[in-house]
Short mmCIF file of C-alpha atoms and ligand atoms in Angstrom, two decimals:
data_model
loop_
_atom_site.label_atom_id
_atom_site.label_comp_id
_atom_site.label_asym_id
_atom_site.label_seq_id
_atom_site.Cartn_x
_atom_site.Cartn_y
_atom_site.Cartn_z
CA MET S 27 18.74 23.42 -9.59
CA ASP S 28 19.55 19.87 -10.65
CA VAL S 29 17.14 17.48 -8.92
CA TYR S 30 20.03 15.32 -7.69
CA GLU S 31 21.70 18.29 -6.06
CA ALA S 32 18.50 18.96 -4.12
CA LEU S 33 18.16 15.28 -3.18
CA TYR S 34 21.75 14.97 -1.96
CA THR S 35 22.06 18.28 -0.12
CA THR S 36 18.69 18.74 1.58
CA ARG S 37 19.82 18.34 5.18
CA ALA S 38 18.38 19.17 8.57
CA MET S 39 19.31 22.88 8.60
CA ARG S 40 18.47 24.01 12.11
CA ARG S 41 20.72 27.06 12.30
CA VAL S 42 19.03 29.76 10.25
CA LYS S 43 18.85 33.54 10.04
CA PRO S 44 15.77 35.39 11.29
CA ASP S 45 15.22 36.97 7.83
CA PRO S 46 11.66 36.36 6.62
CA VAL S 47 10.85 33.92 3.83
CA PRO S 48 9.10 36.01 1.13
CA GLY S 49 5.47 35.26 0.32
CA HIS S 50 6.15 34.20 -3.27
CA VAL S 51 8.73 31.69 -2.01
CA GLN S 52 6.24 30.35 0.55
CA ALA S 53 3.80 29.92 -2.34
CA ARG S 54 6.34 27.90 -4.33
CA ILE S 55 7.04 25.65 -1.34
CA LEU S 56 3.37 24.97 -0.63
CA ASP S 57 2.39 24.55 -4.27
CA ALA S 58 5.21 22.02 -4.74
CA ALA S 59 4.15 20.19 -1.57
CA ILE S 60 0.55 19.66 -2.61
CA ARG S 61 1.70 18.02 -5.91
CA ALA S 62 2.91 15.05 -3.88
CA PRO S 63 1.17 11.67 -3.99
CA SER S 64 -1.27 10.44 -1.36
CA GLY S 65 -3.11 7.12 -1.14
CA GLY S 66 -5.97 7.12 -3.67
CA ASN S 67 -5.11 10.79 -4.24
CA SER S 68 -7.17 11.39 -1.09
CA GLN S 69 -5.20 14.55 -0.17
CA ASN S 70 -6.51 14.14 3.34
CA TRP S 71 -4.11 16.77 4.56
CA ARG S 72 -3.99 20.30 5.86
CA PHE S 73 -0.98 22.57 6.08
CA MET S 74 -0.48 25.60 8.25
CA LEU S 75 2.19 28.25 7.89
CA VAL S 76 3.21 29.84 11.17
CA ASP S 77 5.15 33.09 11.16
CA ASP S 78 3.26 35.12 13.75
CA ARG S 79 5.42 36.25 16.65
CA ALA S 80 2.71 35.61 19.28
CA VAL S 81 1.94 32.11 17.96
CA LYS S 82 5.64 31.23 17.94
CA ALA S 83 5.94 32.62 21.48
CA SER S 84 3.19 30.22 22.58
CA LEU S 85 4.72 27.22 20.81
CA GLY S 86 8.36 27.81 21.80
CA PRO S 87 8.03 26.75 25.46
CA LEU S 88 5.96 23.72 24.42
CA TYR S 89 8.58 22.76 21.85
CA ARG S 90 11.35 22.99 24.46
CA GLU S 91 9.37 20.76 26.83
CA CYS S 92 9.04 18.24 24.00
CA ILE S 93 12.75 18.23 23.21
CA ALA S 94 13.57 17.80 26.90
CA ALA S 95 11.12 14.88 27.00
CA LEU S 96 12.77 13.37 23.93
CA TRP S 97 16.24 13.44 25.52
CA GLU S 98 14.83 11.90 28.69
CA THR S 99 12.94 9.07 26.96
CA SER S 100 13.82 7.39 23.67
CA TYR S 101 17.26 9.05 23.44
CA ALA S 102 18.28 8.64 27.08
CA ASP S 103 20.33 5.42 26.78
CA ARG S 104 21.97 6.36 23.49
CA LEU S 105 22.91 9.79 24.81
CA SER S 106 24.43 8.50 28.03
CA ARG S 107 26.48 5.94 26.04
CA ALA S 108 27.59 8.70 23.65
CA ARG S 109 28.62 10.98 26.53
CA ALA S 110 30.66 8.13 27.98
CA THR S 111 32.49 7.58 24.65
CA PRO S 112 32.64 11.06 23.12
CA ASP S 113 35.55 10.22 20.78
CA ASP S 114 33.70 7.42 19.05
CA PRO S 115 32.53 8.67 15.60
CA ALA S 116 28.95 7.44 16.19
CA SER S 117 28.87 9.21 19.57
CA ARG S 118 30.23 12.38 18.03
CA SER S 119 27.57 12.27 15.35
CA LEU S 120 24.74 11.72 17.86
CA LEU S 121 25.98 14.48 20.16
CA LYS S 122 26.19 16.81 17.15
CA VAL S 123 22.58 16.05 16.19
CA GLN S 124 21.52 16.65 19.79
CA ALA S 125 23.33 19.99 19.98
CA SER S 126 21.80 21.04 16.67
CA ALA S 127 18.28 19.94 17.69
CA GLN S 128 18.66 21.72 21.02
CA HIS S 129 19.77 24.86 19.16
CA LEU S 130 16.55 24.79 17.14
CA ALA S 131 14.54 24.43 20.35
CA ASP S 132 16.43 27.25 22.08
CA HIS S 133 15.89 29.57 19.10
CA PHE S 134 12.38 28.47 18.17
CA GLU S 135 10.92 31.98 18.36
CA SER S 136 13.51 33.41 15.94
CA ILE S 137 12.87 30.84 13.20
CA PRO S 138 11.11 32.88 10.49
CA LEU S 139 8.69 30.25 9.25
CA PHE S 140 7.18 26.92 10.23
CA LEU S 141 5.06 24.56 8.19
CA MET S 142 2.75 22.35 10.23
CA ALA S 143 1.43 19.29 8.41
CA PHE S 144 -1.73 17.49 9.49
CA SER S 145 -3.23 14.30 8.11
CA ARG S 146 -6.22 12.04 8.68
CA ASN S 147 -6.66 8.27 8.21
CA ASP S 148 -2.95 7.94 7.55
CA PRO S 149 -1.45 5.97 10.43
CA SER S 150 1.74 5.16 8.51
CA GLY S 151 2.36 8.75 7.45
CA GLY S 152 2.72 7.43 3.90
CA SER S 153 0.29 10.01 2.58
CA ILE S 154 1.74 13.08 4.28
CA PHE S 155 5.51 12.73 4.36
CA PRO S 156 5.97 12.77 0.57
CA ALA S 157 4.35 16.24 0.59
CA VAL S 158 6.47 17.37 3.51
CA TRP S 159 9.67 16.21 1.80
CA SER S 160 8.60 17.94 -1.42
CA ALA S 161 8.21 21.14 0.59
CA GLN S 162 11.72 20.71 1.95
CA LEU S 163 13.15 20.01 -1.52
CA ALA S 164 11.38 23.06 -2.96
CA ALA S 165 12.77 25.14 -0.11
CA ARG S 166 16.26 23.80 -0.89
CA ALA S 167 15.83 24.92 -4.49
CA GLU S 168 15.07 28.41 -3.13
CA GLY S 169 18.20 28.39 -0.93
CA ILE S 170 16.13 27.87 2.22
CA GLY S 171 17.06 25.34 4.87
CA SER S 172 14.51 23.25 6.72
CA ALA S 173 14.27 20.78 9.57
CA LEU S 174 11.52 18.24 10.01
CA THR S 175 10.42 17.75 13.61
CA THR S 176 7.73 15.53 15.08
CA VAL S 177 8.00 16.13 18.80
CA LEU S 178 5.14 18.65 19.18
CA GLY S 179 2.57 16.17 17.87
CA ILE S 180 4.03 13.38 19.99
CA PHE S 181 4.50 15.03 23.38
CA ARG S 182 2.23 18.13 23.34
CA LYS S 183 -0.49 17.46 20.76
CA GLU S 184 -3.42 18.82 22.78
CA GLU S 185 -1.67 22.01 23.78
CA THR S 186 -0.39 22.58 20.23
CA PHE S 187 -3.87 22.02 18.76
CA ALA S 188 -5.25 24.55 21.26
CA VAL S 189 -2.64 27.18 20.29
CA LEU S 190 -3.25 26.64 16.56
CA GLY S 191 -7.04 26.27 16.78
CA VAL S 192 -7.01 22.77 15.28
CA PRO S 193 -10.33 21.01 15.95
CA PRO S 194 -9.49 18.20 18.36
CA ASP S 195 -12.42 15.97 17.35
CA ARG S 196 -12.13 15.65 13.56
CA GLY S 197 -9.47 12.96 13.39
CA TRP S 198 -6.55 15.20 12.53
CA GLU S 199 -3.08 14.17 13.58
CA MET S 200 -0.13 16.49 13.55
CA ALA S 201 2.43 14.75 11.35
CA CYS S 202 5.20 17.28 11.83
CA CYS S 203 6.38 20.83 12.26
CA VAL S 204 9.02 21.88 9.73
CA SER S 205 11.20 24.91 10.34
CA PHE S 206 12.36 27.07 7.42
CA GLY S 207 14.93 29.82 7.10
CA TYR S 208 18.04 30.99 5.26
CA PRO S 209 20.96 28.92 6.55
CA THR S 210 23.87 30.38 8.47
CA GLY S 211 26.11 27.50 7.33
CA ARG S 212 26.92 25.75 4.07
CA TRP S 213 25.08 23.04 2.19
CA GLY S 214 26.72 19.63 2.19
CA ILE S 215 25.99 16.07 1.14
CA ALA S 216 24.01 14.13 3.73
CA PRO S 217 26.30 11.44 5.18
CA ARG S 218 24.55 8.07 5.23
CA ARG S 219 25.38 4.36 5.38
CA PRO S 220 25.98 3.38 1.75
CA ALA S 221 23.06 1.88 -0.17
CA HIS S 222 24.72 -1.52 -0.60
CA GLU S 223 24.89 -1.92 3.18
CA VAL S 224 21.17 -1.36 3.64
CA ALA S 225 19.72 -2.84 0.44
CA TYR S 226 19.38 -6.44 -0.74
CA ARG S 227 18.40 -8.12 -3.97
CA ASN S 228 15.61 -10.68 -4.28
CA ALA S 229 16.00 -12.09 -0.76
CA TRP S 230 16.49 -10.62 2.69
CA GLY S 231 20.19 -10.39 3.46
CA ALA S 232 21.31 -11.26 -0.08
CA GLU S 233 24.02 -9.25 -1.81
CA LEU S 234 22.73 -6.24 -3.74
CA GLY S 235 25.29 -6.81 -6.48
CA ILE S 236 26.08 -3.09 -6.71
CA GLU S 237 28.70 -1.27 -4.66
CA ILE S 238 28.32 2.46 -4.12
CA PRO S 239 31.22 3.47 -1.86
CA GLU S 240 30.97 7.19 -2.66
CA PRO S 241 27.94 9.47 -3.23
CA LEU S 242 26.97 9.51 -6.92
CA TRP S 243 26.46 13.27 -6.84
CA PRO S 244 28.19 15.48 -7.97
CA ASN S 245 30.26 12.79 -9.75
CA PRO S 246 28.00 9.99 -11.05
CA ALA S 247 31.01 7.64 -11.52
C1 LIG E 326 10.33 11.36 11.31
C2 LIG E 326 11.41 12.38 11.66
C3 LIG E 326 11.35 13.04 12.88
C4 LIG E 326 12.31 13.99 13.21
N1 LIG E 326 12.18 14.68 14.40
C5 LIG E 326 13.06 15.65 14.69
C6 LIG E 326 12.88 16.45 15.85
O1 LIG E 326 11.93 16.27 16.62
N2 LIG E 326 13.77 17.44 16.09
C7 LIG E 326 14.81 17.70 15.24
O2 LIG E 326 15.59 18.63 15.49
N3 LIG E 326 15.02 16.94 14.13
C8 LIG E 326 14.17 15.94 13.83
N4 LIG E 326 14.32 15.20 12.68
C9 LIG E 326 15.47 15.47 11.78
C10 LIG E 326 16.51 14.35 11.86
O3 LIG E 326 17.21 14.43 13.07
C11 LIG E 326 17.46 14.49 10.68
O4 LIG E 326 16.71 14.30 9.49
C12 LIG E 326 18.60 13.48 10.72
O5 LIG E 326 19.40 13.71 11.84
C13 LIG E 326 19.47 13.56 9.46
O6 LIG E 326 20.01 14.85 9.37
P1 LIG E 326 20.90 15.28 8.10
O7 LIG E 326 20.03 15.12 6.89
O8 LIG E 326 21.29 16.70 8.35
O9 LIG E 326 22.08 14.35 8.05
C14 LIG E 326 13.38 14.26 12.32
C15 LIG E 326 13.42 13.60 11.09
C16 LIG E 326 12.46 12.69 10.75
C17 LIG E 326 12.51 12.01 9.38
#
């Protein structure tokens, strides 16, 4: 697959089939992930694949508590505004993300594979998220959808560490839990604010000098 196709179409794919991800595909995903950069090449990371039914059954209820906590905290105001103005495009988009994220939570146990990523001495996440994104891009190349989630490590870290047997006293943080599976829907280009609206040149707020009104893949105009 063309690298730009992977970059433009790797979306949060939360609706997936229960079909297992074959071992050789898991190997490709992990081996691509650990090629990623880390500060000083420290590779102060650990990854854990989770596909065991009993482990997923223990994590599912925790994950749903986390998602409920998310809606009730940092998303509460935005969600109540969106519910009050459901026809506004921004509201529609937020409510769609919420429905999709809730779907993942409600079907946690039937997701075939999760990748948990842990890091140490990496408060910014700058040394773990490149590897996580590489895993997601490699999965995309294999026709597998993924969704990056952080709520378990934020709201239920201790309980999650206990389920997974992560030593609680060695400085590990849980960066994220990424779901993987074969999508039920189609791949599409990730809609985003165009680059020239969020990028400057030489000084904060200055014009970029380039206009990119349409995605440059598949037609690099
Ligand atoms: C740091 C981070 C945390 C995220 N946490 C969650 C999460 O807890 N649950 C979830 O369903 N999606 C989560 N996501 C996925 C985002 O919601 C998703 O990337 C965003 O809505 C864009 O989706 P799209 O690429 O399909 O347009 C997270 C993404 C990032 C980068």
